[in-house]
Amino acid sequence: MFRLNGIHLRHNKNTADMPPVRMSVPQKVVMQMSMHIGAPAVPCVKVGDEVKVGQLIGENGAGLCSPVYSSVSGKVKKIEEMVALNGAHIQAVVIESDGEQAVCESVKPPVVENREQFLEAVKASGIVGLGGAGFPTYVKLSADVSKIDTIVVNGAECEPYITSDTRTMIDDADGVAEGIALLMKYLEVNRVVIGIEKNKPKCISAMKKAIASLAGVEIKSLPSVYPQGGEKVLVYHTLGRVIKEGALPLDCGVVVINCTTVAAIAKYVKTGMPLVEKCVTVDGSAVAEPKNIIAPIGTPAKDVFEFCGGFKAEPTKILLGGPMMGVPLSDIGAPITKQTNALIALDKKDAVVPKSTACIKCGKCAATCPFGLSPCDISAAMKAGDMEALEKLKVNVCMECGCCAYICPAKKDIVQNHKIAKARLRKYQMAKKEEKKNG
């Protein structure tokens, strides 16, 4: 069951009216070989190599993958193993910049005259879901076109603080429209719905103007409710379709794609420059000069904050992403990635973790869940080790949006509990499946 209520947050869109500023070239970039869902890319350069902007440095590995390109010109200083934010050990190519930003000779517009060439271009671009998910875009667009009747462009951007998608829709509305036209042509889809929260009137206005000549494209003004940008929530609120447990948007005849991802596709087809930079919102109570910036992928977070005037207060918590679903950053030297849309630094007042008290069974967590789950019952089932109950309570449907934890008066660690419950249930289901297979 889906609901329109969700939760109403302080949006804190402080940088919504700030066009992005291109930051100075960092002294070095750290190019992770895994900035996407799937297998990591394989380094195709060696220490000492001279590289240029847009040069391939990580080629597709086995299976689901996305290539990595140098975001600066300079010299490869080392190829090292590092620990990603999800705890995985991955390789990274460290490049010392020469400050010249010389562009690689191989950067030129691809030939795109049919669907196969379009998909190959998207694959070669290195573009992944730029709303934060990081799923290789070419895979999503490689679906059987006969199953698709609608494309939903995600312009909701419902997380507090983040305005990078907002700036895309305002500053590059024509790019979004060009990307939509490409998708409609090569996916053979005649209907596109752009979902934008109604608290972004400038985005709605800019996009209406940009798509005026595109038949079959409409804008859906959505309630300003979190988590409006969640894929399943967005499809329901734009089209009224329910994506069932374990299903994909494709099963409902839909492809969902982020607005900045769409603009990036258009840019690559037009210029041949692969994904080497990102618009990042830098904000939070500890940041001296909040702003939107365009930064080379791989830039250390430390350099980004310094470009924004450093800190006006000691940061108690730094997040890669928004305050609801962002990942805490323990090392300020960690690089921004393809998926990074925000760096949020909060002072002690905003980052203090409230003390958890006993659950009072008020039911607010269930009332605000966009999927109608019951966190109280899930918590009880997890404590009891009742895997069958967790299955029935659909804990695996949880998108970890944080609505329940935000609204909880007892400040319980609900999202963490759900993550643990989901992991235990998956292990249980795998064991049961293996047992059944072995008779």
Short mmCIF file of C-alpha atoms in Angstrom, two decimals:
data_model
loop_
_atom_site.label_atom_id
_atom_site.label_comp_id
_atom_site.label_asym_id
_atom_site.label_seq_id
_atom_site.Cartn_x
_atom_site.Cartn_y
_atom_site.Cartn_z
CA MET A 1 0.00 0.00 0.00
CA PHE A 2 1.28 3.46 -0.92
CA ARG A 3 0.39 6.73 0.78
CA LEU A 4 0.61 10.35 -0.16
CA ASN A 5 1.53 11.56 3.32
CA GLY A 6 5.15 10.40 3.91
CA ILE A 7 6.78 13.06 6.04
CA HIS A 8 7.11 16.81 5.72
CA LEU A 9 10.70 17.92 6.24
CA ARG A 10 12.42 21.24 6.49
CA HIS A 11 13.66 21.39 2.93
CA ASN A 12 16.67 23.66 3.61
CA LYS A 13 17.11 24.24 -0.12
CA ASN A 14 19.50 27.08 0.63
CA THR A 15 21.39 26.78 -2.65
CA ALA A 16 18.39 26.46 -5.00
CA ASP A 17 19.02 29.92 -6.49
CA MET A 18 22.78 29.43 -6.78
CA PRO A 19 23.98 28.40 -10.26
CA PRO A 20 26.89 25.96 -9.97
CA VAL A 21 30.43 27.34 -9.88
CA ARG A 22 33.26 25.38 -11.46
CA MET A 23 35.87 24.69 -8.79
CA SER A 24 39.59 24.91 -9.36
CA VAL A 25 41.37 21.78 -10.53
CA PRO A 26 42.46 19.68 -7.52
CA GLN A 27 46.07 18.62 -7.07
CA LYS A 28 45.01 15.00 -7.30
CA VAL A 29 41.96 12.87 -7.95
CA VAL A 30 41.21 9.40 -6.62
CA MET A 31 39.29 7.48 -9.27
CA GLN A 32 37.54 4.52 -7.73
CA MET A 33 37.03 1.60 -10.07
CA SER A 34 33.65 0.90 -8.49
CA MET A 35 31.32 3.88 -8.66
CA HIS A 36 28.30 1.89 -9.75
CA ILE A 37 26.19 -1.12 -8.90
CA GLY A 38 27.87 -4.24 -10.31
CA ALA A 39 31.37 -5.51 -11.02
CA PRO A 40 34.25 -3.02 -10.67
CA ALA A 41 36.03 -1.62 -13.70
CA VAL A 42 39.53 -2.89 -14.39
CA PRO A 43 42.42 -0.36 -14.48
CA CYS A 44 43.86 -0.06 -18.00
CA VAL A 45 46.64 2.40 -17.12
CA LYS A 46 49.81 1.90 -15.11
CA VAL A 47 51.83 4.01 -12.69
CA GLY A 48 53.74 6.72 -14.54
CA ASP A 49 51.31 6.98 -17.46
CA GLU A 50 50.37 10.44 -18.67
CA VAL A 51 46.59 10.80 -18.98
CA LYS A 52 44.18 13.42 -20.28
CA VAL A 53 40.62 14.45 -19.49
CA GLY A 54 38.17 11.91 -20.90
CA GLN A 55 40.78 9.17 -21.30
CA LEU A 56 39.69 5.64 -20.41
CA ILE A 57 41.46 4.50 -17.23
CA GLY A 58 39.10 1.74 -16.11
CA GLU A 59 37.56 -0.57 -18.69
CA ASN A 60 34.46 -2.70 -18.26
CA GLY A 61 35.03 -5.87 -16.27
CA ALA A 62 32.87 -8.96 -16.29
CA GLY A 63 29.10 -8.62 -16.16
CA LEU A 64 27.33 -5.48 -15.00
CA CYS A 65 29.90 -2.68 -15.10
CA SER A 66 30.61 0.90 -16.14
CA PRO A 67 33.87 2.35 -17.52
CA VAL A 68 35.84 5.03 -15.68
CA TYR A 69 37.50 8.01 -17.34
CA SER A 70 40.11 10.44 -16.08
CA SER A 71 38.63 13.71 -14.85
CA VAL A 72 41.95 15.58 -15.00
CA SER A 73 45.09 15.63 -17.11
CA GLY A 74 48.26 14.58 -15.37
CA LYS A 75 50.25 11.52 -14.30
CA VAL A 76 49.15 8.26 -12.68
CA LYS A 77 50.93 8.25 -9.31
CA LYS A 78 49.66 4.97 -7.94
CA ILE A 79 47.03 2.27 -8.21
CA GLU A 80 45.96 1.26 -4.75
CA GLU A 81 43.36 -0.67 -2.86
CA MET A 82 40.99 1.38 -0.75
CA VAL A 83 37.93 0.76 1.37
CA ALA A 84 34.76 2.18 -0.16
CA LEU A 85 31.99 3.72 1.94
CA ASN A 86 30.05 0.44 1.80
CA GLY A 87 33.02 -1.40 3.31
CA ALA A 88 34.09 -3.10 0.09
CA HIS A 89 37.77 -3.26 -0.85
CA ILE A 90 38.18 -1.73 -4.29
CA GLN A 91 40.96 -0.48 -6.54
CA ALA A 92 41.52 3.20 -7.22
CA VAL A 93 43.71 5.05 -9.71
CA VAL A 94 45.34 8.10 -8.14
CA ILE A 95 46.19 10.83 -10.65
CA GLU A 96 48.34 13.87 -9.92
CA SER A 97 46.91 16.78 -11.88
CA ASP A 98 49.06 19.03 -14.06
CA GLY A 99 46.38 21.73 -13.96
CA GLU A 100 46.20 21.90 -17.76
CA GLN A 101 42.96 19.92 -18.25
CA ALA A 102 44.10 18.83 -21.69
CA VAL A 103 41.37 16.81 -23.40
CA CYS A 104 42.05 13.32 -24.74
CA GLU A 105 42.16 13.04 -28.54
CA SER A 106 39.65 10.17 -28.44
CA VAL A 107 36.91 12.46 -27.17
CA LYS A 108 34.56 13.01 -30.10
CA PRO A 109 30.80 12.68 -30.63
CA PRO A 110 29.70 9.08 -31.19
CA VAL A 111 27.84 7.98 -34.30
CA VAL A 112 24.24 7.44 -33.22
CA GLU A 113 21.85 6.48 -35.99
CA ASN A 114 19.97 3.54 -34.49
CA ARG A 115 19.06 1.97 -31.15
CA GLU A 116 22.11 -0.29 -31.03
CA GLN A 117 24.48 2.63 -31.55
CA PHE A 118 22.59 4.69 -28.98
CA LEU A 119 22.88 1.98 -26.34
CA GLU A 120 26.56 1.49 -27.15
CA ALA A 121 27.10 5.23 -26.76
CA VAL A 122 25.38 5.28 -23.36
CA LYS A 123 27.49 2.29 -22.29
CA ALA A 124 30.71 3.97 -23.44
CA SER A 125 29.80 7.25 -21.70
CA GLY A 126 30.29 5.81 -18.22
CA ILE A 127 26.95 7.29 -17.17
CA VAL A 128 25.21 5.66 -14.20
CA GLY A 129 22.15 6.69 -12.21
CA LEU A 130 23.15 10.18 -11.10
CA GLY A 131 20.39 10.54 -8.54
CA GLY A 132 22.49 8.43 -6.18
CA ALA A 133 21.69 4.82 -7.08
CA GLY A 134 24.60 4.31 -9.49
CA PHE A 135 22.97 1.63 -11.65
CA PRO A 136 24.66 1.52 -15.08
CA THR A 137 22.27 3.44 -17.32
CA TYR A 138 22.87 1.43 -20.48
CA VAL A 139 21.55 -1.70 -18.75
CA LYS A 140 18.34 0.03 -17.75
CA LEU A 141 17.85 1.29 -21.31
CA SER A 142 18.60 -2.12 -22.85
CA ALA A 143 15.21 -3.47 -21.80
CA ASP A 144 12.80 -4.98 -24.30
CA VAL A 145 11.19 -1.88 -25.83
CA SER A 146 7.94 -3.79 -26.40
CA LYS A 147 7.44 -3.80 -22.62
CA ILE A 148 7.84 -0.04 -22.18
CA ASP A 149 5.00 2.43 -22.67
CA THR A 150 6.14 5.32 -20.44
CA ILE A 151 9.36 6.98 -19.32
CA VAL A 152 9.25 8.73 -15.93
CA VAL A 153 11.91 11.41 -15.48
CA ASN A 154 12.74 11.92 -11.81
CA GLY A 155 12.99 15.59 -10.92
CA ALA A 156 11.56 15.26 -7.42
CA GLU A 157 14.81 15.82 -5.49
CA CYS A 158 13.02 15.40 -2.16
CA GLU A 159 16.04 15.19 0.17
CA PRO A 160 16.73 18.30 2.27
CA TYR A 161 19.62 20.56 1.21
CA ILE A 162 20.30 18.94 -2.19
CA THR A 163 19.70 21.19 -5.20
CA SER A 164 21.99 19.74 -7.88
CA ASP A 165 19.06 18.31 -9.87
CA THR A 166 17.21 21.59 -9.38
CA ARG A 167 20.06 23.44 -11.06
CA THR A 168 20.10 20.91 -13.93
CA MET A 169 16.41 21.57 -14.61
CA ILE A 170 16.92 25.34 -14.46
CA ASP A 171 20.36 25.75 -16.07
CA ASP A 172 20.23 22.86 -18.54
CA ALA A 173 16.53 22.41 -19.23
CA ASP A 174 17.24 22.20 -22.95
CA GLY A 175 19.75 19.42 -22.27
CA VAL A 176 17.11 17.46 -20.36
CA ALA A 177 14.67 17.97 -23.24
CA GLU A 178 17.29 16.81 -25.78
CA GLY A 179 17.94 13.71 -23.68
CA ILE A 180 14.21 12.99 -23.49
CA ALA A 181 13.94 13.26 -27.27
CA LEU A 182 16.77 10.73 -27.66
CA LEU A 183 15.13 8.31 -25.23
CA MET A 184 11.77 8.58 -26.96
CA LYS A 185 13.32 8.00 -30.37
CA TYR A 186 15.56 5.05 -29.55
CA LEU A 187 13.36 3.37 -26.94
CA GLU A 188 10.34 3.89 -29.21
CA VAL A 189 8.27 5.39 -26.38
CA ASN A 190 5.59 7.98 -27.03
CA ARG A 191 4.89 9.11 -23.48
CA VAL A 192 7.16 10.79 -20.94
CA VAL A 193 6.12 12.13 -17.54
CA ILE A 194 8.50 14.45 -15.67
CA GLY A 195 7.81 14.35 -11.92
CA ILE A 196 8.79 17.56 -10.09
CA GLU A 197 7.82 18.56 -6.55
CA LYS A 198 5.64 21.64 -6.50
CA ASN A 199 8.13 23.47 -4.25
CA LYS A 200 10.30 23.91 -7.37
CA PRO A 201 8.26 26.37 -9.49
CA LYS A 202 11.34 27.60 -11.36
CA CYS A 203 12.13 24.03 -12.43
CA ILE A 204 8.57 23.45 -13.56
CA SER A 205 8.58 26.70 -15.53
CA ALA A 206 11.95 26.04 -17.17
CA MET A 207 11.05 22.48 -18.11
CA LYS A 208 7.64 23.46 -19.50
CA LYS A 209 9.37 25.87 -21.83
CA ALA A 210 12.02 23.34 -22.84
CA ILE A 211 9.56 20.54 -23.71
CA ALA A 212 6.99 22.76 -25.43
CA SER A 213 7.78 21.28 -28.84
CA LEU A 214 7.95 17.65 -27.67
CA ALA A 215 4.70 15.79 -28.24
CA GLY A 216 3.81 13.22 -25.58
CA VAL A 217 5.85 14.84 -22.81
CA GLU A 218 4.11 16.21 -19.71
CA ILE A 219 5.07 17.55 -16.31
CA LYS A 220 3.45 16.21 -13.17
CA SER A 221 3.56 18.61 -10.22
CA LEU A 222 3.96 16.44 -7.13
CA PRO A 223 3.29 17.11 -3.43
CA SER A 224 6.40 18.23 -1.55
CA VAL A 225 6.52 15.10 0.57
CA TYR A 226 9.51 12.90 1.36
CA PRO A 227 10.35 10.33 -0.10
CA GLN A 228 8.74 11.52 -3.31
CA GLY A 229 11.84 10.67 -5.33
CA GLY A 230 11.86 6.98 -4.41
CA GLU A 231 11.38 4.95 -7.58
CA LYS A 232 8.30 3.03 -6.47
CA VAL A 233 6.77 6.09 -4.84
CA LEU A 234 7.40 8.21 -7.93
CA VAL A 235 5.84 5.69 -10.31
CA TYR A 236 2.76 5.47 -8.12
CA HIS A 237 2.36 9.21 -7.75
CA THR A 238 2.95 9.99 -11.44
CA LEU A 239 1.18 7.06 -13.08
CA GLY A 240 -0.88 5.39 -10.34
CA ARG A 241 0.93 2.09 -10.93
CA VAL A 242 2.15 -0.18 -8.14
CA ILE A 243 5.49 -1.93 -8.48
CA LYS A 244 5.02 -5.17 -6.57
CA GLU A 245 7.52 -6.76 -4.22
CA GLY A 246 10.52 -8.09 -6.12
CA ALA A 247 9.39 -6.43 -9.36
CA LEU A 248 11.00 -3.66 -11.39
CA PRO A 249 9.46 -0.57 -13.01
CA LEU A 250 9.83 -2.42 -16.31
CA ASP A 251 7.26 -4.94 -15.06
CA CYS A 252 4.81 -2.02 -15.02
CA GLY A 253 5.87 -0.84 -18.46
CA VAL A 254 8.00 1.98 -17.08
CA VAL A 255 11.60 3.19 -17.24
CA VAL A 256 12.52 5.63 -14.46
CA ILE A 257 15.52 7.87 -15.05
CA ASN A 258 16.95 10.84 -13.15
CA CYS A 259 16.78 14.27 -14.84
CA THR A 260 20.54 14.88 -14.54
CA THR A 261 21.20 11.45 -16.03
CA VAL A 262 19.02 12.39 -19.00
CA ALA A 263 20.95 15.63 -19.52
CA ALA A 264 24.27 13.76 -19.27
CA ILE A 265 23.20 11.38 -22.06
CA ALA A 266 22.40 14.32 -24.33
CA LYS A 267 25.75 15.94 -23.54
CA TYR A 268 27.69 12.78 -24.38
CA VAL A 269 25.88 12.23 -27.68
CA LYS A 270 26.54 15.87 -28.60
CA THR A 271 30.17 16.19 -27.44
CA GLY A 272 31.61 12.73 -26.83
CA MET A 273 32.90 13.82 -23.41
CA PRO A 274 32.24 10.94 -20.98
CA LEU A 275 31.13 11.40 -17.39
CA VAL A 276 34.10 13.11 -15.71
CA GLU A 277 32.50 15.77 -13.51
CA LYS A 278 29.53 16.26 -11.21
CA CYS A 279 27.40 19.09 -9.91
CA VAL A 280 27.55 18.77 -6.13
CA THR A 281 25.57 20.70 -3.52
CA VAL A 282 27.81 21.72 -0.60
CA ASP A 283 25.79 22.84 2.41
CA GLY A 284 25.07 22.35 6.09
CA SER A 285 25.37 24.34 9.29
CA ALA A 286 29.16 23.86 9.44
CA VAL A 287 29.89 25.06 5.88
CA ALA A 288 31.20 28.61 5.54
CA GLU A 289 29.95 29.27 2.00
CA PRO A 290 27.20 26.89 0.84
CA LYS A 291 27.04 26.60 -2.93
CA ASN A 292 26.60 24.31 -5.89
CA ILE A 293 29.87 23.40 -7.54
CA ILE A 294 31.01 21.50 -10.60
CA ALA A 295 33.88 19.27 -9.52
CA PRO A 296 36.02 16.66 -11.26
CA ILE A 297 34.98 13.18 -10.19
CA GLY A 298 37.56 11.84 -7.74
CA THR A 299 38.14 15.20 -6.05
CA PRO A 300 38.79 14.71 -2.31
CA ALA A 301 35.94 16.04 -0.15
CA LYS A 302 38.53 18.14 1.70
CA ASP A 303 39.27 20.13 -1.47
CA VAL A 304 35.57 20.65 -2.13
CA PHE A 305 34.98 22.09 1.34
CA GLU A 306 38.06 24.31 1.03
CA PHE A 307 36.69 25.71 -2.22
CA CYS A 308 33.53 26.59 -0.26
CA GLY A 309 35.47 28.58 2.34
CA GLY A 310 36.10 25.68 4.71
CA PHE A 311 34.13 25.30 7.92
CA LYS A 312 32.63 28.06 10.03
CA ALA A 313 32.10 25.56 12.86
CA GLU A 314 33.61 22.23 13.78
CA PRO A 315 31.75 19.61 11.70
CA THR A 316 30.32 16.91 13.93
CA LYS A 317 29.01 14.87 10.99
CA ILE A 318 29.81 14.96 7.28
CA LEU A 319 27.51 13.22 4.85
CA LEU A 320 28.03 12.10 1.29
CA GLY A 321 24.47 12.71 0.11
CA GLY A 322 21.46 14.06 1.96
CA PRO A 323 20.59 13.89 5.67
CA MET A 324 17.96 11.17 5.20
CA MET A 325 19.77 8.58 3.07
CA GLY A 326 23.31 9.94 2.86
CA VAL A 327 26.37 8.00 4.03
CA PRO A 328 28.52 9.33 6.91
CA LEU A 329 32.00 10.30 5.78
CA SER A 330 34.68 9.37 8.31
CA ASP A 331 37.62 10.40 6.09
CA ILE A 332 37.45 13.92 4.66
CA GLY A 333 40.06 12.85 2.14
CA ALA A 334 37.59 10.43 0.53
CA PRO A 335 36.74 11.32 -3.07
CA ILE A 336 33.43 12.31 -4.62
CA THR A 337 32.11 9.70 -7.04
CA LYS A 338 29.74 9.48 -9.98
CA GLN A 339 26.80 9.16 -7.57
CA THR A 340 27.75 12.06 -5.29
CA ASN A 341 25.13 14.80 -5.50
CA ALA A 342 25.83 16.49 -2.16
CA LEU A 343 28.34 16.99 0.63
CA ILE A 344 26.64 18.05 3.86
CA ALA A 345 28.61 19.13 6.94
CA LEU A 346 26.62 19.60 10.15
CA ASP A 347 27.70 21.25 13.38
CA LYS A 348 27.12 19.78 16.84
CA LYS A 349 23.67 21.32 17.23
CA ASP A 350 22.35 19.72 14.05
CA ALA A 351 24.24 16.44 14.28
CA VAL A 352 23.65 15.42 17.90
CA VAL A 353 22.17 11.93 18.16
CA PRO A 354 19.15 11.97 20.51
CA LYS A 355 18.95 9.38 23.23
CA SER A 356 16.70 6.44 22.41
CA THR A 357 13.87 5.62 24.82
CA ALA A 358 11.26 2.88 25.03
CA CYS A 359 8.79 2.44 22.16
CA ILE A 360 5.35 3.76 23.19
CA LYS A 361 3.50 1.93 20.39
CA CYS A 362 2.15 5.20 18.97
CA GLY A 363 2.08 3.85 15.42
CA LYS A 364 3.55 6.96 13.81
CA CYS A 365 6.23 4.90 12.09
CA ALA A 366 3.63 2.76 10.34
CA ALA A 367 1.45 5.77 9.52
CA THR A 368 4.25 7.55 7.67
CA CYS A 369 5.77 4.58 5.82
CA PRO A 370 5.20 5.08 2.08
CA PHE A 371 4.84 1.31 1.70
CA GLY A 372 2.56 0.78 4.68
CA LEU A 373 5.03 -1.38 6.60
CA SER A 374 4.83 -1.85 10.37
CA PRO A 375 8.27 -1.16 11.91
CA CYS A 376 7.08 -2.07 15.41
CA ASP A 377 6.07 -5.56 14.30
CA ILE A 378 9.24 -5.94 12.24
CA SER A 379 11.35 -5.04 15.26
CA ALA A 380 9.51 -7.57 17.43
CA ALA A 381 9.91 -10.30 14.79
CA MET A 382 13.62 -9.59 14.47
CA LYS A 383 14.17 -9.76 18.23
CA ALA A 384 12.32 -13.06 18.28
CA GLY A 385 14.31 -14.38 15.33
CA ASP A 386 11.06 -15.12 13.52
CA MET A 387 12.11 -15.20 9.87
CA GLU A 388 8.70 -16.30 8.62
CA ALA A 389 7.12 -13.29 10.32
CA LEU A 390 9.70 -10.99 8.71
CA GLU A 391 8.75 -12.46 5.35
CA LYS A 392 5.07 -11.83 5.96
CA LEU A 393 5.76 -8.32 7.19
CA LYS A 394 7.56 -7.60 3.87
CA VAL A 395 10.70 -6.17 5.47
CA ASN A 396 12.56 -6.63 2.17
CA VAL A 397 10.26 -4.03 0.62
CA CYS A 398 11.74 -1.36 2.92
CA MET A 399 13.66 1.28 0.92
CA GLU A 400 15.44 2.58 4.05
CA CYS A 401 14.15 6.11 3.44
CA GLY A 402 14.20 6.93 7.17
CA CYS A 403 10.64 8.27 7.50
CA CYS A 404 9.99 5.95 10.43
CA ALA A 405 13.12 6.95 12.35
CA TYR A 406 12.53 10.65 11.68
CA ILE A 407 8.98 10.61 13.06
CA CYS A 408 9.64 8.25 15.99
CA PRO A 409 9.20 10.11 19.33
CA ALA A 410 11.32 7.44 21.05
CA LYS A 411 14.15 7.98 18.54
CA LYS A 412 14.58 4.27 17.95
CA ASP A 413 17.20 3.00 15.49
CA ILE A 414 14.50 1.73 13.14
CA VAL A 415 16.39 1.94 9.85
CA GLN A 416 19.40 0.11 11.30
CA ASN A 417 17.06 -2.58 12.63
CA HIS A 418 15.48 -2.97 9.21
CA LYS A 419 18.87 -3.29 7.55
CA ILE A 420 19.85 -6.05 9.96
CA ALA A 421 16.47 -7.74 9.55
CA LYS A 422 16.74 -7.67 5.77
CA ALA A 423 20.24 -9.16 5.86
CA ARG A 424 19.12 -11.96 8.21
CA LEU A 425 16.05 -12.69 6.12
CA ARG A 426 18.08 -12.88 2.91
CA LYS A 427 20.46 -15.34 4.58
CA TYR A 428 17.50 -17.39 5.80
CA GLN A 429 15.86 -17.41 2.36
CA MET A 430 19.10 -18.45 0.67
CA ALA A 431 19.56 -21.30 3.15
CA LYS A 432 15.98 -22.42 2.64
CA LYS A 433 16.41 -22.32 -1.12
CA GLU A 434 19.62 -24.34 -0.91
CA GLU A 435 17.96 -26.86 1.40
CA LYS A 436 15.09 -27.28 -1.03
CA LYS A 437 17.52 -27.65 -3.93
CA ASN A 438 19.41 -30.44 -2.12
CA GLY A 439 16.19 -32.23 -1.24
#
